[in-house]
Amino acid sequence: MSNENELFSAVDALLEQVAQDDLPGPAERKRLREAAGLSQAQIATALGARREAVGNWEAGRTEPRPPKRAAYARLLEGLAARFPDPGATAPAPTEAPAASTGAPTAPEPEAVLDASEARQAFTGRVAEPDVMSAPENTIHAVPATAKAPATRSAGTRLSTSRRPAAKKATHKPAAAPVAVDERFVNGPLGVLDGDGSLYCVGGLVLDCPAKTVPALVDWTLSEGQLGASRLHPSGKDADPLIVLTAAAAERLGLPLELADRRGLRLPEDHKVVKQLARAKWQLTKRGFGPWARIYRPAERGRRQCVQLAVLPWGALDSRSWGSTDQREPADIARVLGTYAYRVITPRGSTAVSGLEAMTALRPPTRAVKDEATGSWVSGPMPGSLTESVDPAPVEAPDEHPVAAALHPRAHQRTPSEVLDEEAYEWIRDPQLLTDAECTRTYAVGIDVNTAFLAAANRLVVGLSAPVHVRTPAFDKKTPGAWLVDLSGIELDPRLPSPFTPHGTRPEGPAWYATPTVAYAQELIDTYRLPARIRPLEAWIRTDSGPYLDPWYKRISEAYKATMADLGVTSDLSEPEFLEAMARHKQEDPALAAVLSAIKSTVKGGIGKLRERPKSIKHQYGERWPALERPTWRPDIRAAVISAARVNMHRKILKTALATQQAQVPSGNLMLHQDALLPIALLSDCAVYLSDGPSPLDFLPHTADGKPAPGSFRLGVSPGMVKHEGTQELLWAVQMLDEGHNPARHIKGTDAALDGE
């Protein structure tokens, strides 16, 4: 064996030598990776490199060095043998091949088929696919393994774009990855126009003969070959999405505006609803609205469901998608297709999609073998939210039954009665501005990239129902809510308190999520503050885990990939980063819309964890449909927001300590007059006074030019910061004097109106 190992070592050494100049060009490297359905992160992991390095190799900015170069050459050689360049032989294609977006792809069909073999012993029932209805606790049977037909029928024949307007699209439509599930060769979705043209990803245009909604659903399921593979082996495939333009809606007999402006749905006596009923199709509890789900019960484990997004009814919220619904159909398909490949096929608003992505990446159930009968049954998935649970009374909103039972409707709950973990909304008292600060010229805002997403990374949250404990010992590894008095922790009055969303010092015992109390303990231990953490009571979760980790990884990769497409990469210097950020939205407006939707997915998804009642018929103290979801978890929302807020405070403090001349004396957190401190905070935005208009004019750096450890750092990754806006000093001081928050308007607009 030792001789064999020596021989292989010698061969590897030779391969390393000859691999110095035998790498294909950058474009071919990217093509081979995408043809295999591999992500840059997968290749980086295999080679022991960084994902950014693989991206640089594919862009031609850098070249791999030994010993990674030889391994990379061997990988590319193997891929080239399996995926030859189609341009070399240029065969006459019978159908349009799909090109790649460079986005993370779903598992290859073979992986899905292998997973299905273990489940062929049973057939599962698929529950009504309503995101607002009761959770799906049924077995997820894998669809049949039949391959897609090699040729299309006349109803799905390929065509070039026949509409002059479609040719006016200013950017090339995003294309689908090459390695796709053969059941879904036409991608995850299509945009239907009034002449029957269905615009899919990759520039593909299909002829759709349907002139009624039932016919459209039938055609989509039988001929469309649309959909997307599951994101988890125990999950379910994404249903096909058909987006209807105004012209398509008219063609199908739908009105251009819903008469029911409150409920946003067609009346049950509308002719289209009756057509569906006659054809034995069903609607979910939400009815036929901007996002309509039309289905029949599953047959032999195969789902029969199509989702419609009706653009003239406001399916694409401009706060998330910008003006996407005003674009040409090919561009709409590009925007939504890119989002679908990188995040998830849209299921509704970006908030709904964010929540659906959590479930898709961590399904509540899996197939397990019943040892007694030998059959496959549905069982809970370890590490997932498997069933709906009621919150602790302090975690519940006022109208929830567990809270309403304790307090009358008019009662205003105090901090000792309710968990109030929210994002920052704070301004400094203008009387606390120092003389040095008043001599500066500018107010400069910096904004944390996807702060809630960064907070979710490696965050341990509760998976089970809450358990009440009296006088517990605090454990930072135990998620929950803690009643503890943190008013004894004294900070510099120019600093916001990390314990309250309004930044004022607590006045007595209050309920806090675990990350907030853990940060209080961190401050006490680090700076030897004269205080102790002594919880009076707690609601803790005995079963816990990093539930949001897959969600964080997928959305952070989607965010970074989209930013890279817009010219903002992690290898840029700080001045280059600021320059790229100043123009990134103009690089490609369609991809800028994808970026906006990804950011809205993060905030909306976290917000959906504590969805409030929507129906005007809801009575105070009654349950509402969202409570039946395993993902209705206000405690997880509180933990994420708590972690984001204390992360913000930690960086504020580290930035201040890096800029002051004197050391902090042991036993208190009173900072020197020259310490750099913000004047306002709004969620993930902080405003500082500066002598120059750029963040580089005030952010601290070490002697060798690197960002000071622990301080705010410019960059593209989640948790790093970007330039939010700059205004004059007098403008900021006037805002403070009038009681307004400069962070809300530092961009020159209202941050809330901009979807921030």
Short mmCIF file of C-alpha atoms in Angstrom, two decimals, residues 33-476:
data_model
loop_
_atom_site.label_atom_id
_atom_site.label_comp_id
_atom_site.label_asym_id
_atom_site.label_seq_id
_atom_site.Cartn_x
_atom_site.Cartn_y
_atom_site.Cartn_z
CA ARG A 33 -18.94 24.48 -13.76
CA GLU A 34 -22.42 25.61 -14.75
CA ALA A 35 -22.85 22.70 -17.15
CA ALA A 36 -22.26 20.37 -14.20
CA GLY A 37 -24.73 22.28 -12.04
CA LEU A 38 -22.04 23.13 -9.51
CA SER A 39 -21.83 26.35 -7.53
CA GLN A 40 -18.65 28.29 -6.92
CA ALA A 41 -19.00 27.45 -3.23
CA GLN A 42 -19.01 23.70 -3.96
CA ILE A 43 -15.82 23.94 -6.00
CA ALA A 44 -14.21 26.14 -3.37
CA THR A 45 -15.02 23.61 -0.65
CA ALA A 46 -13.58 20.74 -2.68
CA LEU A 47 -10.35 22.63 -3.37
CA GLY A 48 -10.00 24.17 0.07
CA ALA A 49 -10.28 27.66 -1.41
CA ARG A 50 -12.55 30.65 -0.91
CA ARG A 51 -15.65 31.08 -3.03
CA GLU A 52 -14.41 34.51 -4.06
CA ALA A 53 -11.19 32.94 -5.35
CA VAL A 54 -13.14 30.62 -7.65
CA GLY A 55 -15.08 33.62 -8.91
CA ASN A 56 -11.84 35.44 -9.63
CA TRP A 57 -10.48 32.43 -11.56
CA GLU A 58 -13.61 32.37 -13.69
CA ALA A 59 -13.43 36.12 -14.29
CA GLY A 60 -9.75 35.97 -15.24
CA ARG A 61 -8.73 38.37 -12.48
CA THR A 62 -6.42 35.85 -10.81
CA GLU A 63 -5.04 32.36 -11.52
CA PRO A 64 -4.96 29.37 -9.14
CA ARG A 65 -1.57 28.53 -7.67
CA PRO A 66 -0.12 25.14 -6.71
CA PRO A 67 -1.23 22.82 -5.25
CA LYS A 68 -4.80 23.95 -5.95
CA ARG A 69 -3.98 24.58 -9.61
CA ALA A 70 -3.37 20.89 -10.37
CA ALA A 71 -6.55 19.82 -8.62
CA TYR A 72 -8.53 22.50 -10.41
CA ALA A 73 -7.07 21.42 -13.76
CA ARG A 74 -8.03 17.82 -13.07
CA LEU A 75 -11.57 18.87 -12.20
CA LEU A 76 -11.95 20.93 -15.37
CA GLU A 77 -10.52 18.12 -17.48
CA GLY A 78 -13.08 15.69 -16.08
CA LEU A 79 -15.91 18.15 -16.61
CA ALA A 80 -14.79 18.85 -20.17
CA ALA A 81 -14.97 15.14 -20.94
CA ARG A 82 -18.54 14.96 -19.62
CA PHE A 83 -19.75 18.30 -20.94
CA PRO A 84 -18.07 19.08 -24.28
CA ASP A 85 -18.51 22.54 -25.69
CA PRO A 86 -21.64 22.44 -27.88
CA GLY A 87 -20.19 25.25 -29.98
CA ALA A 88 -17.37 22.98 -31.12
CA THR A 89 -19.66 20.71 -33.15
CA ALA A 90 -22.66 23.04 -33.44
CA PRO A 91 -25.33 20.35 -34.00
CA ALA A 92 -28.73 21.46 -35.18
CA PRO A 93 -30.72 21.60 -31.94
CA THR A 94 -34.24 20.27 -31.77
CA GLU A 95 -34.94 22.53 -28.82
CA ALA A 96 -33.34 25.62 -27.39
CA PRO A 97 -30.63 24.83 -24.83
CA ALA A 98 -30.73 26.74 -21.58
CA ALA A 99 -27.76 28.87 -20.62
CA SER A 100 -26.68 29.68 -17.11
CA THR A 101 -27.16 32.49 -14.67
CA GLY A 102 -24.27 31.50 -12.47
CA ALA A 103 -26.82 31.13 -9.69
CA PRO A 104 -26.89 28.29 -7.16
CA THR A 105 -28.78 25.45 -8.78
CA ALA A 106 -31.13 22.82 -7.49
CA PRO A 107 -29.92 19.20 -7.10
CA GLU A 108 -29.49 17.30 -10.35
CA PRO A 109 -32.35 14.97 -11.34
CA GLU A 110 -30.34 11.86 -10.46
CA ALA A 111 -30.09 12.99 -6.84
CA VAL A 112 -33.83 13.51 -6.68
CA LEU A 113 -34.48 10.09 -8.21
CA ASP A 114 -32.18 8.39 -5.74
CA ALA A 115 -34.00 10.01 -2.88
CA SER A 116 -37.30 8.86 -4.30
CA GLU A 117 -36.35 5.20 -4.40
CA ALA A 118 -36.55 5.02 -0.64
CA ARG A 119 -40.04 6.45 -0.74
CA GLN A 120 -41.63 4.41 -3.48
CA ALA A 121 -43.15 2.10 -0.86
CA PHE A 122 -45.78 4.65 0.01
CA THR A 123 -47.98 7.29 -1.57
CA GLY A 124 -48.48 10.58 0.23
CA ARG A 125 -51.41 12.93 0.31
CA VAL A 126 -50.59 16.57 -0.33
CA ALA A 127 -52.46 19.01 1.87
CA GLU A 128 -54.17 22.09 0.53
CA PRO A 129 -51.25 24.29 -0.58
CA ASP A 130 -52.29 27.41 1.27
CA VAL A 131 -49.46 29.30 2.93
CA MET A 132 -51.95 30.79 5.37
CA SER A 133 -53.69 27.51 6.24
CA ALA A 134 -52.90 24.75 8.69
CA PRO A 135 -49.41 23.18 8.36
CA GLU A 136 -48.85 20.28 6.04
CA ASN A 137 -48.23 17.29 8.27
CA THR A 138 -48.51 14.69 5.56
CA ILE A 139 -46.00 12.52 3.81
CA HIS A 140 -44.15 14.17 0.95
CA ALA A 141 -44.12 11.51 -1.73
CA VAL A 142 -41.59 11.88 -4.50
CA PRO A 143 -43.06 12.30 -7.99
CA ALA A 144 -42.77 9.59 -10.59
CA THR A 145 -39.39 9.28 -12.22
CA ALA A 146 -40.47 9.40 -15.84
CA LYS A 147 -38.17 11.40 -18.05
CA ALA A 148 -39.34 14.39 -20.04
CA PRO A 149 -40.17 13.71 -23.65
CA ALA A 150 -37.42 14.40 -26.13
CA THR A 151 -39.67 16.43 -28.40
CA ARG A 152 -42.46 18.90 -27.74
CA SER A 153 -45.99 18.68 -28.95
CA ALA A 154 -47.42 21.30 -31.24
CA GLY A 155 -48.82 23.18 -28.26
CA THR A 156 -45.34 23.69 -26.82
CA ARG A 157 -43.34 24.32 -29.94
CA LEU A 158 -40.51 26.78 -29.58
CA SER A 159 -40.76 30.07 -31.35
CA THR A 160 -38.77 33.19 -31.71
CA SER A 161 -40.19 36.34 -30.21
CA ARG A 162 -42.92 37.47 -32.55
CA ARG A 163 -43.81 40.66 -30.76
CA PRO A 164 -41.83 43.81 -31.66
CA ALA A 165 -42.26 45.09 -28.11
CA ALA A 166 -40.57 42.03 -26.70
CA LYS A 167 -37.52 42.72 -28.82
CA LYS A 168 -37.16 46.09 -27.12
CA ALA A 169 -35.99 44.53 -23.86
CA THR A 170 -32.86 46.45 -22.97
CA HIS A 171 -31.04 43.56 -21.30
CA LYS A 172 -30.51 39.96 -22.20
CA PRO A 173 -32.96 37.77 -20.27
CA ALA A 174 -31.45 35.71 -17.48
CA ALA A 175 -31.07 32.09 -18.48
CA ALA A 176 -31.68 28.88 -16.61
CA PRO A 177 -28.83 26.64 -15.46
CA VAL A 178 -27.90 23.84 -17.84
CA ALA A 179 -28.19 21.07 -15.25
CA VAL A 180 -31.93 21.21 -14.64
CA ASP A 181 -34.50 18.62 -13.66
CA GLU A 182 -35.79 17.17 -16.93
CA ARG A 183 -39.35 17.44 -15.64
CA PHE A 184 -38.90 21.21 -15.60
CA VAL A 185 -36.83 21.86 -18.71
CA ASN A 186 -38.62 25.15 -19.38
CA GLY A 187 -37.70 26.64 -16.03
CA PRO A 188 -39.65 27.55 -12.91
CA LEU A 189 -42.08 30.05 -14.41
CA GLY A 190 -43.45 31.82 -17.44
CA VAL A 191 -44.93 35.25 -18.18
CA LEU A 192 -48.05 34.99 -20.34
CA ASP A 193 -48.94 37.85 -22.68
CA GLY A 194 -52.17 38.55 -24.52
CA ASP A 195 -51.21 36.82 -27.79
CA GLY A 196 -50.55 33.48 -26.09
CA SER A 197 -46.79 33.93 -25.92
CA LEU A 198 -45.33 32.47 -22.71
CA TYR A 199 -41.96 34.05 -21.91
CA CYS A 200 -39.73 31.75 -19.88
CA VAL A 201 -36.22 32.18 -18.50
CA GLY A 202 -33.30 32.09 -20.88
CA GLY A 203 -35.18 33.89 -23.66
CA LEU A 204 -37.38 30.87 -24.35
CA VAL A 205 -40.84 31.67 -25.77
CA LEU A 206 -43.60 29.04 -25.90
CA ASP A 207 -46.95 29.09 -27.64
CA CYS A 208 -49.73 28.69 -25.07
CA PRO A 209 -53.09 28.02 -26.76
CA ALA A 210 -55.18 28.36 -23.58
CA LYS A 211 -57.92 31.00 -23.62
CA THR A 212 -59.50 30.18 -20.25
CA VAL A 213 -57.99 29.78 -16.80
CA PRO A 214 -58.90 26.05 -16.51
CA ALA A 215 -57.33 25.42 -19.93
CA LEU A 216 -54.21 27.34 -18.84
CA VAL A 217 -53.86 25.20 -15.71
CA ASP A 218 -54.34 21.98 -17.70
CA TRP A 219 -51.81 23.05 -20.33
CA THR A 220 -49.25 24.11 -17.71
CA LEU A 221 -49.36 20.75 -15.94
CA SER A 222 -49.54 18.59 -19.07
CA GLU A 223 -47.43 20.47 -21.60
CA GLY A 224 -45.66 23.37 -19.93
CA GLN A 225 -42.82 21.42 -18.25
CA LEU A 226 -42.47 24.24 -15.72
CA GLY A 227 -41.50 24.00 -12.06
CA ALA A 228 -38.42 23.65 -9.89
CA SER A 229 -36.79 20.84 -7.94
CA ARG A 230 -37.09 20.75 -4.18
CA LEU A 231 -34.50 22.55 -2.07
CA HIS A 232 -34.31 19.69 0.45
CA PRO A 233 -34.59 15.92 -0.20
CA SER A 234 -37.59 15.71 2.14
CA GLY A 235 -39.24 18.83 0.79
CA LYS A 236 -41.52 19.27 -2.19
CA ASP A 237 -40.94 20.54 -5.71
CA ALA A 238 -41.95 24.11 -6.46
CA ASP A 239 -45.21 24.39 -8.36
CA PRO A 240 -45.12 26.13 -11.74
CA LEU A 241 -45.80 29.86 -11.68
CA ILE A 242 -47.64 31.62 -14.51
CA VAL A 243 -47.46 35.41 -14.43
CA LEU A 244 -50.33 37.17 -16.22
CA THR A 245 -49.85 40.53 -17.90
CA ALA A 246 -52.85 42.83 -18.24
CA ALA A 247 -53.37 41.64 -21.82
CA ALA A 248 -53.25 37.99 -20.72
CA ALA A 249 -55.72 38.65 -17.92
CA GLU A 250 -58.17 40.12 -20.42
CA ARG A 251 -57.65 37.17 -22.77
CA LEU A 252 -58.58 34.78 -19.93
CA GLY A 253 -61.68 36.72 -18.92
CA LEU A 254 -60.27 38.38 -15.81
CA PRO A 255 -61.01 42.02 -14.90
CA LEU A 256 -58.15 44.52 -14.91
CA GLU A 257 -59.08 45.64 -11.39
CA LEU A 258 -60.57 43.78 -8.46
CA ALA A 259 -63.85 45.21 -7.22
CA ASP A 260 -63.10 43.85 -3.73
CA ARG A 261 -60.31 46.25 -2.79
CA ARG A 262 -60.19 45.07 0.83
CA GLY A 263 -60.26 41.30 0.37
CA LEU A 264 -58.45 41.45 -3.00
CA ARG A 265 -60.20 38.47 -4.54
CA LEU A 266 -62.72 37.63 -7.22
CA PRO A 267 -66.28 37.07 -5.98
CA GLU A 268 -67.33 33.44 -5.83
CA ASP A 269 -69.95 34.01 -8.50
CA HIS A 270 -67.43 35.32 -11.06
CA LYS A 271 -67.45 33.34 -14.30
CA VAL A 272 -63.77 32.35 -13.99
CA VAL A 273 -64.31 30.93 -10.50
CA LYS A 274 -67.31 29.00 -11.82
CA GLN A 275 -65.25 27.70 -14.76
CA LEU A 276 -62.66 26.33 -12.33
CA ALA A 277 -65.34 24.67 -10.19
CA ARG A 278 -66.91 22.99 -13.23
CA ALA A 279 -63.49 21.68 -14.25
CA LYS A 280 -63.00 20.21 -10.73
CA TRP A 281 -60.20 22.64 -9.85
CA GLN A 282 -60.04 24.10 -6.35
CA LEU A 283 -58.81 27.39 -4.91
CA THR A 284 -57.07 27.80 -1.58
CA LYS A 285 -58.68 29.67 1.29
CA ARG A 286 -57.30 32.93 -0.06
CA GLY A 287 -59.55 32.59 -3.11
CA PHE A 288 -58.71 34.00 -6.53
CA GLY A 289 -56.58 37.03 -5.79
CA PRO A 290 -53.29 38.54 -7.00
CA TRP A 291 -51.53 35.28 -6.05
CA ALA A 292 -53.97 32.46 -6.80
CA ARG A 293 -53.18 28.80 -6.19
CA ILE A 294 -55.27 26.38 -8.27
CA TYR A 295 -55.05 22.67 -7.49
CA ARG A 296 -56.58 19.23 -7.37
CA PRO A 297 -55.80 16.59 -4.75
CA ALA A 298 -52.56 14.76 -5.45
CA GLU A 299 -52.70 11.62 -7.57
CA ARG A 300 -50.23 8.80 -6.90
CA GLY A 301 -48.08 11.19 -4.90
CA ARG A 302 -47.86 13.79 -7.68
CA ARG A 303 -48.95 17.32 -6.95
CA GLN A 304 -51.40 19.03 -9.30
CA CYS A 305 -51.03 22.70 -8.53
CA VAL A 306 -50.36 25.87 -10.51
CA GLN A 307 -49.85 29.35 -9.13
CA LEU A 308 -50.94 32.50 -10.94
CA ALA A 309 -49.58 36.00 -10.34
CA VAL A 310 -51.89 38.64 -11.80
CA LEU A 311 -49.83 41.76 -12.50
CA PRO A 312 -52.68 44.27 -12.97
CA TRP A 313 -53.94 43.31 -9.51
CA GLY A 314 -50.67 44.34 -7.85
CA ALA A 315 -49.03 40.94 -7.47
CA LEU A 316 -45.58 42.56 -7.53
CA ASP A 317 -45.35 45.20 -4.80
CA SER A 318 -43.30 48.15 -6.02
CA ARG A 319 -41.66 48.45 -2.58
CA SER A 320 -40.02 45.07 -3.20
CA TRP A 321 -39.89 44.70 -6.98
CA GLY A 322 -39.65 48.31 -8.14
CA SER A 323 -41.22 48.78 -11.58
CA THR A 324 -40.83 45.14 -12.61
CA ASP A 325 -44.52 44.80 -13.45
CA GLN A 326 -44.14 47.61 -16.01
CA ARG A 327 -41.39 45.83 -17.93
CA GLU A 328 -41.68 43.78 -21.07
CA PRO A 329 -42.65 40.12 -20.49
CA ALA A 330 -39.15 38.85 -21.32
CA ASP A 331 -37.63 41.17 -18.72
CA ILE A 332 -40.24 40.19 -16.12
CA ALA A 333 -39.33 36.54 -16.73
CA ARG A 334 -35.69 37.42 -16.30
CA VAL A 335 -36.23 39.18 -12.96
CA LEU A 336 -38.55 36.57 -11.47
CA GLY A 337 -36.55 33.68 -12.92
CA THR A 338 -33.31 34.92 -11.41
CA TYR A 339 -35.05 35.28 -8.04
CA ALA A 340 -36.54 31.80 -8.39
CA TYR A 341 -33.19 30.16 -9.10
CA ARG A 342 -31.36 32.02 -6.37
CA VAL A 343 -33.99 32.13 -3.63
CA ILE A 344 -37.26 30.31 -4.36
CA THR A 345 -40.07 30.42 -6.90
CA PRO A 346 -42.24 33.32 -5.66
CA ARG A 347 -45.26 32.13 -3.71
CA GLY A 348 -46.76 35.53 -2.99
CA SER A 349 -45.22 38.66 -1.52
CA THR A 350 -41.51 38.61 -0.77
CA ALA A 351 -42.47 38.15 2.89
CA VAL A 352 -44.43 35.01 2.03
CA SER A 353 -41.56 33.79 -0.14
CA GLY A 354 -39.09 34.39 2.68
CA LEU A 355 -41.17 32.27 5.03
CA GLU A 356 -41.69 29.60 2.38
CA ALA A 357 -37.93 29.42 1.84
CA MET A 358 -37.46 28.60 5.54
CA THR A 359 -39.86 25.68 5.23
CA ALA A 360 -38.46 24.53 1.88
CA LEU A 361 -34.94 24.39 3.31
CA ARG A 362 -36.02 22.76 6.60
CA PRO A 363 -39.21 20.75 5.91
CA PRO A 364 -41.28 19.87 8.98
CA THR A 365 -41.52 16.17 8.10
CA ARG A 366 -39.56 13.38 6.45
CA ALA A 367 -40.20 9.80 5.40
CA VAL A 368 -39.34 7.24 8.10
CA LYS A 369 -39.76 3.49 8.08
CA ASP A 370 -42.25 2.02 10.51
CA GLU A 371 -40.35 -0.92 12.00
CA ALA A 372 -43.58 -2.64 13.02
CA THR A 373 -45.23 -2.62 9.59
CA GLY A 374 -42.25 -2.06 7.31
CA SER A 375 -44.10 0.78 5.56
CA TRP A 376 -42.94 4.35 5.10
CA VAL A 377 -44.70 6.95 7.22
CA SER A 378 -44.36 10.67 7.84
CA GLY A 379 -42.22 11.64 10.82
CA PRO A 380 -40.83 14.90 12.25
CA MET A 381 -37.64 16.32 10.76
CA PRO A 382 -34.90 16.86 13.37
CA GLY A 383 -33.84 20.50 13.59
CA SER A 384 -37.06 21.76 11.97
CA LEU A 385 -40.19 23.42 13.28
CA THR A 386 -42.45 20.39 13.16
CA GLU A 387 -45.71 21.60 14.71
CA SER A 388 -47.46 24.79 15.71
CA VAL A 389 -47.01 25.82 19.34
CA ASP A 390 -48.51 28.65 21.36
CA PRO A 391 -46.07 31.33 22.50
CA ALA A 392 -45.40 32.33 26.07
CA PRO A 393 -47.84 35.06 27.19
CA VAL A 394 -45.02 37.65 27.21
CA GLU A 395 -44.06 36.72 23.62
CA ALA A 396 -47.62 36.98 22.24
CA PRO A 397 -49.10 40.13 20.69
CA ASP A 398 -52.00 41.71 22.56
CA GLU A 399 -54.72 40.07 20.46
CA HIS A 400 -53.39 36.51 20.87
CA PRO A 401 -55.60 34.30 23.06
CA VAL A 402 -52.86 33.60 25.63
CA ALA A 403 -52.25 37.34 26.13
CA ALA A 404 -55.86 38.46 25.81
CA ALA A 405 -56.83 36.03 28.58
CA LEU A 406 -54.53 37.84 31.02
CA HIS A 407 -55.25 41.49 30.22
CA PRO A 408 -58.32 43.51 29.23
CA ARG A 409 -58.29 44.95 25.72
CA ALA A 410 -57.56 48.53 26.82
CA HIS A 411 -54.63 47.47 29.00
CA GLN A 412 -51.20 48.80 27.97
CA ARG A 413 -48.69 46.11 28.83
CA THR A 414 -45.53 47.24 30.62
CA PRO A 415 -41.95 46.03 29.95
CA SER A 416 -42.40 43.56 32.80
CA GLU A 417 -45.44 42.07 31.03
CA VAL A 418 -44.37 41.86 27.39
CA LEU A 419 -41.23 41.07 25.38
CA ASP A 420 -40.40 44.19 23.35
CA GLU A 421 -37.49 43.27 21.10
CA GLU A 422 -37.60 45.68 18.16
CA ALA A 423 -35.09 47.41 15.91
CA TYR A 424 -33.46 50.70 16.91
CA GLU A 425 -35.28 54.04 16.58
CA TRP A 426 -33.05 56.46 18.53
CA ILE A 427 -31.67 59.97 18.36
CA ARG A 428 -29.13 61.57 20.66
CA ASP A 429 -30.14 64.50 22.84
CA PRO A 430 -28.72 67.51 20.94
CA GLN A 431 -27.57 68.91 24.28
CA LEU A 432 -25.07 66.03 24.43
CA LEU A 433 -23.29 67.03 21.22
CA THR A 434 -19.68 67.91 22.00
CA ASP A 435 -17.93 71.09 20.86
CA ALA A 436 -15.73 69.04 18.53
CA GLU A 437 -18.76 67.40 16.92
CA CYS A 438 -20.35 70.78 16.28
CA THR A 439 -17.32 71.88 14.26
CA ARG A 440 -17.68 69.05 11.76
CA THR A 441 -19.14 69.61 8.32
CA TYR A 442 -21.21 66.59 7.39
CA ALA A 443 -23.65 64.02 8.70
CA VAL A 444 -22.86 60.67 7.07
CA GLY A 445 -25.05 57.60 7.23
CA ILE A 446 -23.80 54.02 7.05
CA ASP A 447 -26.13 51.05 6.66
CA VAL A 448 -25.57 47.43 7.67
CA ASN A 449 -26.06 45.03 4.76
CA THR A 450 -29.04 42.73 5.40
CA ALA A 451 -28.69 43.16 9.16
CA PHE A 452 -31.43 40.67 10.06
CA LEU A 453 -29.91 38.08 7.75
CA ALA A 454 -26.50 38.52 9.36
CA ALA A 455 -28.12 38.20 12.80
CA ALA A 456 -29.68 34.88 11.78
CA ASN A 457 -26.28 33.36 11.03
CA ARG A 458 -25.50 30.62 13.58
CA LEU A 459 -28.29 31.90 15.83
CA VAL A 460 -29.62 29.18 18.13
CA VAL A 461 -33.40 29.47 18.44
CA GLY A 462 -36.08 27.47 20.20
CA LEU A 463 -37.73 24.58 18.38
CA SER A 464 -40.19 23.50 21.05
CA ALA A 465 -42.96 25.00 23.19
CA PRO A 466 -41.95 27.39 26.00
CA VAL A 467 -41.41 26.16 29.54
CA HIS A 468 -41.88 28.52 32.51
CA VAL A 469 -39.09 28.66 35.10
CA ARG A 470 -38.84 30.63 38.36
CA THR A 471 -35.54 32.31 39.41
CA PRO A 472 -33.47 30.52 36.74
CA ALA A 473 -29.73 30.83 36.28
CA PHE A 474 -29.09 32.60 32.99
CA ASP A 475 -27.58 30.46 30.23
CA LYS A 476 -26.65 32.21 27.00
#
